[in-house]
């Protein structure tokens, strides 16, 4: 399929925030390639959207060969990439002293290394979109834990702070040539990743759709307007203790 529609690649699209971002992008008229590990989940979601503007490619973003294949396929079909959404991520709670290498390595590989490598590989496609339409975009799902490290999430927080730093560097290096970079830093979002927080009863959370709406905003701005970072908080997050208020 070739198309004149703007095109996007969304990682972590097999559920949660990535699925909501994909739905929003389809509403905005994008042709979207959804990435995720679970082929069955991707196929089921794609079936619900019922559009020809959707493609799926299952695999692990920690595998450089898979990333090459995704980029090659996107190049063949569209020749340009208007929006890369680096959204896939893994969490996992551990106290300092209880961290194990397998968890740290997975968080670094999925949350940070893959974000850097896929962006690196997509740069020629993003530049083609700039040549075609004047601008292109990279949106990275970080976390508010990447702005303010959290207890039991030390290694996760470190990877997300890395995503924030990487996004700032992208802005510094690429903004003047028309490639915008945005880091999204949400608090607790109502997805399977937040399940561990539900054991004590209902918890008010940000909806995946809220996150998607902030991405929608960035896709509608003119070339001259860049949103480098968006922080989304729940009503109880980052509140100073009552004795200092
Ligand atoms: N939920 C929150 O409270 C929250 C808050 C702040 C930031 N975030 C960030 O938001 C992003 C999306 O999270 P979510 O809440 O939507 O979580 P989720 O529902 O658990 O989704 C995670 C997604 O990442 C994909 N993924 C994980 N490891 C992968 C790998 N090795 N290769 C390819 N895909 C992989 C999963 O694919 P499969 O399902 O196919 O395995 C899934 O699509 C993450 O970066 C997360 O850190 C979440």
GROMACS .gro file of N, CA, C and O and ligand atoms in nm, residues 12-18 36-38 41 59-62 87-90 110 141-143 156 160 186-189 191-194, ligand 1:
model
  180
   12UNK      N    1   0.495  -0.068   2.118
   12UNK     CA    2   0.408  -0.094   2.233
   12UNK      C    3   0.263  -0.069   2.200
   12UNK      O    4   0.185  -0.023   2.284
   13UNK      N    5   0.223  -0.101   2.076
   13UNK     CA    6   0.086  -0.072   2.030
   13UNK      C    7  -0.010  -0.186   2.059
   13UNK      O    8  -0.129  -0.175   2.029
   14UNK      N    9   0.039  -0.293   2.120
   14UNK     CA   10  -0.047  -0.410   2.144
   14UNK      C   11  -0.129  -0.397   2.272
   14UNK      O   12  -0.173  -0.497   2.328
   15UNK      N   13  -0.149  -0.276   2.319
   15UNK     CA   14  -0.232  -0.255   2.438
   15UNK      C   15  -0.203  -0.120   2.500
   15UNK      O   16  -0.120  -0.044   2.450
   16UNK      N   17  -0.274  -0.089   2.608
   16UNK     CA   18  -0.246   0.029   2.690
   16UNK      C   19  -0.235   0.160   2.613
   16UNK      O   20  -0.317   0.191   2.526
   17UNK      N   21  -0.132   0.234   2.645
   17UNK     CA   22  -0.114   0.369   2.589
   17UNK      C   23  -0.090   0.363   2.437
   17UNK      O   24  -0.144   0.444   2.361
   18UNK      N   25  -0.012   0.265   2.392
   18UNK     CA   26   0.019   0.254   2.249
   18UNK      C   27  -0.105   0.228   2.165
   18UNK      O   28  -0.118   0.281   2.055
   36UNK      N   29   0.459  -0.461   1.844
   36UNK     CA   30   0.441  -0.521   1.977
   36UNK      C   31   0.498  -0.661   1.970
   36UNK      O   32   0.527  -0.710   1.860
   37UNK      N   33   0.516  -0.724   2.086
   37UNK     CA   34   0.572  -0.861   2.081
   37UNK      C   35   0.466  -0.963   2.043
   37UNK      O   36   0.492  -1.062   1.978
   38UNK      N   37   0.342  -0.937   2.088
   38UNK     CA   38   0.238  -1.039   2.081
   38UNK      C   39   0.158  -1.025   1.950
   38UNK      O   40   0.072  -0.937   1.937
   41UNK      N   41  -0.231  -1.038   1.982
   41UNK     CA   42  -0.292  -0.914   2.034
   41UNK      C   43  -0.295  -0.807   1.926
   41UNK      O   44  -0.395  -0.738   1.908
   59UNK      N   45   0.740  -0.847   1.708
   59UNK     CA   46   0.878  -0.882   1.741
   59UNK      C   47   0.924  -0.806   1.862
   59UNK      O   48   0.851  -0.721   1.915
   60UNK      N   49   1.046  -0.835   1.906
   60UNK     CA   50   1.099  -0.762   2.022
   60UNK      C   51   1.187  -0.647   1.974
   60UNK      O   52   1.280  -0.667   1.896
   61UNK      N   53   1.160  -0.529   2.028
   61UNK     CA   54   1.238  -0.411   1.988
   61UNK      C   55   1.381  -0.417   2.043
   61UNK      O   56   1.461  -0.330   2.013
   62UNK      N   57   1.411  -0.520   2.121
   62UNK     CA   58   1.550  -0.537   2.166
   62UNK      C   59   1.634  -0.606   2.058
   62UNK      O   60   1.755  -0.618   2.072
   87UNK      N   61   0.706   0.407   2.233
   87UNK     CA   62   0.618   0.398   2.350
   87UNK      C   63   0.636   0.271   2.433
   87UNK      O   64   0.607   0.271   2.552
   88UNK      N   65   0.686   0.164   2.372
   88UNK     CA   66   0.696   0.036   2.446
   88UNK      C   67   0.783   0.053   2.570
   88UNK      O   68   0.879   0.130   2.570
   89UNK      N   69   0.747  -0.018   2.675
   89UNK     CA   70   0.827  -0.011   2.796
   89UNK      C   71   0.794  -0.125   2.890
   89UNK      O   72   0.690  -0.190   2.877
   90UNK      N   73   0.887  -0.152   2.981
   90UNK     CA   74   0.862  -0.252   3.086
   90UNK      C   75   0.891  -0.188   3.221
   90UNK      O   76   0.982  -0.107   3.236
  110UNK      N   77   1.477  -0.237   2.665
  110UNK     CA   78   1.347  -0.200   2.608
  110UNK      C   79   1.322  -0.049   2.622
  110UNK      O   80   1.283   0.019   2.525
  141UNK      N   81   0.755   0.805   2.494
  141UNK     CA   82   0.683   0.792   2.621
  141UNK      C   83   0.786   0.766   2.730
  141UNK      O   84   0.843   0.656   2.739
  142UNK      N   85   0.812   0.868   2.810
  142UNK     CA   86   0.900   0.852   2.927
  142UNK      C   87   0.809   0.821   3.046
  142UNK      O   88   0.729   0.727   3.040
  143UNK      N   89   0.817   0.900   3.150
  143UNK     CA   90   0.734   0.878   3.270
  143UNK      C   91   0.762   0.993   3.365
  143UNK      O   92   0.869   1.054   3.359
  156UNK      N   93   1.395   0.158   3.676
  156UNK     CA   94   1.296   0.208   3.580
  156UNK      C   95   1.308   0.361   3.568
  156UNK      O   96   1.312   0.416   3.457
  160UNK      N   97   1.396   0.598   3.236
  160UNK     CA   98   1.305   0.702   3.187
  160UNK      C   99   1.370   0.840   3.190
  160UNK      O  100   1.343   0.924   3.104
  186UNK      N  101   0.398   1.077   3.189
  186UNK     CA  102   0.275   1.063   3.267
  186UNK      C  103   0.301   1.001   3.404
  186UNK      O  104   0.395   0.925   3.423
  187UNK      N  105   0.210   1.033   3.497
  187UNK     CA  106   0.201   0.959   3.623
  187UNK      C  107   0.130   0.828   3.594
  187UNK      O  108   0.130   0.779   3.481
  188UNK      N  109   0.066   0.775   3.696
  188UNK     CA  110   0.006   0.641   3.682
  188UNK      C  111  -0.108   0.641   3.578
  188UNK      O  112  -0.201   0.720   3.587
  189UNK      N  113  -0.095   0.552   3.480
  189UNK     CA  114  -0.194   0.543   3.372
  189UNK      C  115  -0.267   0.409   3.383
  189UNK      O  116  -0.205   0.306   3.414
  191UNK      N  117  -0.348   0.114   3.276
  191UNK     CA  118  -0.314   0.007   3.182
  191UNK      C  119  -0.269  -0.114   3.264
  191UNK      O  120  -0.249  -0.102   3.386
  192UNK      N  121  -0.244  -0.227   3.199
  192UNK     CA  122  -0.196  -0.343   3.274
  192UNK      C  123  -0.068  -0.314   3.354
  192UNK      O  124  -0.045  -0.372   3.460
  193UNK      N  125   0.013  -0.220   3.308
  193UNK     CA  126   0.137  -0.188   3.380
  193UNK      C  127   0.108  -0.134   3.521
  193UNK      O  128   0.191  -0.144   3.611
  194UNK      N  129  -0.010  -0.076   3.540
  194UNK     CA  130  -0.044  -0.016   3.670
  194UNK      C  131  -0.115  -0.114   3.763
  194UNK      O  132  -0.155  -0.077   3.874
  246LIG     N1  133   0.097   0.268   3.288
  246LIG     C1  134   0.161   0.362   3.356
  246LIG     O1  135   0.130   0.392   3.474
  246LIG     C2  136   0.273   0.439   3.290
  246LIG     C3  137   0.313   0.561   3.349
  246LIG     C4  138   0.416   0.633   3.289
  246LIG     C5  139   0.478   0.586   3.175
  246LIG     N2  140   0.438   0.468   3.122
  246LIG     C6  141   0.508   0.421   3.002
  246LIG     O2  142   0.414   0.414   2.897
  246LIG     C7  143   0.456   0.318   2.800
  246LIG     C8  144   0.340   0.225   2.766
  246LIG     O3  145   0.306   0.151   2.882
  246LIG     P1  146   0.160   0.094   2.914
  246LIG     O4  147   0.119   0.152   3.043
  246LIG     O5  148   0.071   0.108   2.797
  246LIG     O6  149   0.199  -0.058   2.943
  246LIG     P2  150   0.149  -0.197   2.885
  246LIG     O7  151   0.003  -0.199   2.869
  246LIG     O8  152   0.216  -0.296   2.973
  246LIG     O9  153   0.215  -0.200   2.740
  246LIG     C9  154   0.351  -0.216   2.720
  246LIG    C10  155   0.375  -0.233   2.573
  246LIG    O10  156   0.517  -0.248   2.552
  246LIG    C11  157   0.537  -0.363   2.469
  246LIG     N3  158   0.667  -0.424   2.495
  246LIG    C12  159   0.722  -0.459   2.613
  246LIG     N4  160   0.841  -0.517   2.593
  246LIG    C13  161   0.862  -0.519   2.460
  246LIG    C14  162   0.966  -0.565   2.377
  246LIG     N5  163   1.076  -0.624   2.426
  246LIG     N6  164   0.954  -0.550   2.243
  246LIG    C15  165   0.845  -0.493   2.190
  246LIG     N7  166   0.742  -0.446   2.263
  246LIG    C16  167   0.751  -0.459   2.397
  246LIG    C17  168   0.423  -0.456   2.504
  246LIG    O11  169   0.407  -0.550   2.400
  246LIG     P3  170   0.341  -0.698   2.426
  246LIG    O12  171   0.214  -0.676   2.501
  246LIG    O13  172   0.316  -0.748   2.289
  246LIG    O14  173   0.441  -0.774   2.504
  246LIG    C18  174   0.308  -0.358   2.516
  246LIG    O15  175   0.256  -0.327   2.389
  246LIG    C19  176   0.578   0.247   2.862
  246LIG    O16  177   0.695   0.302   2.810
  246LIG    C20  178   0.565   0.281   3.010
  246LIG    O17  179   0.689   0.276   3.076
  246LIG    C21  180   0.336   0.393   3.175
   0.00000   0.00000   0.00000
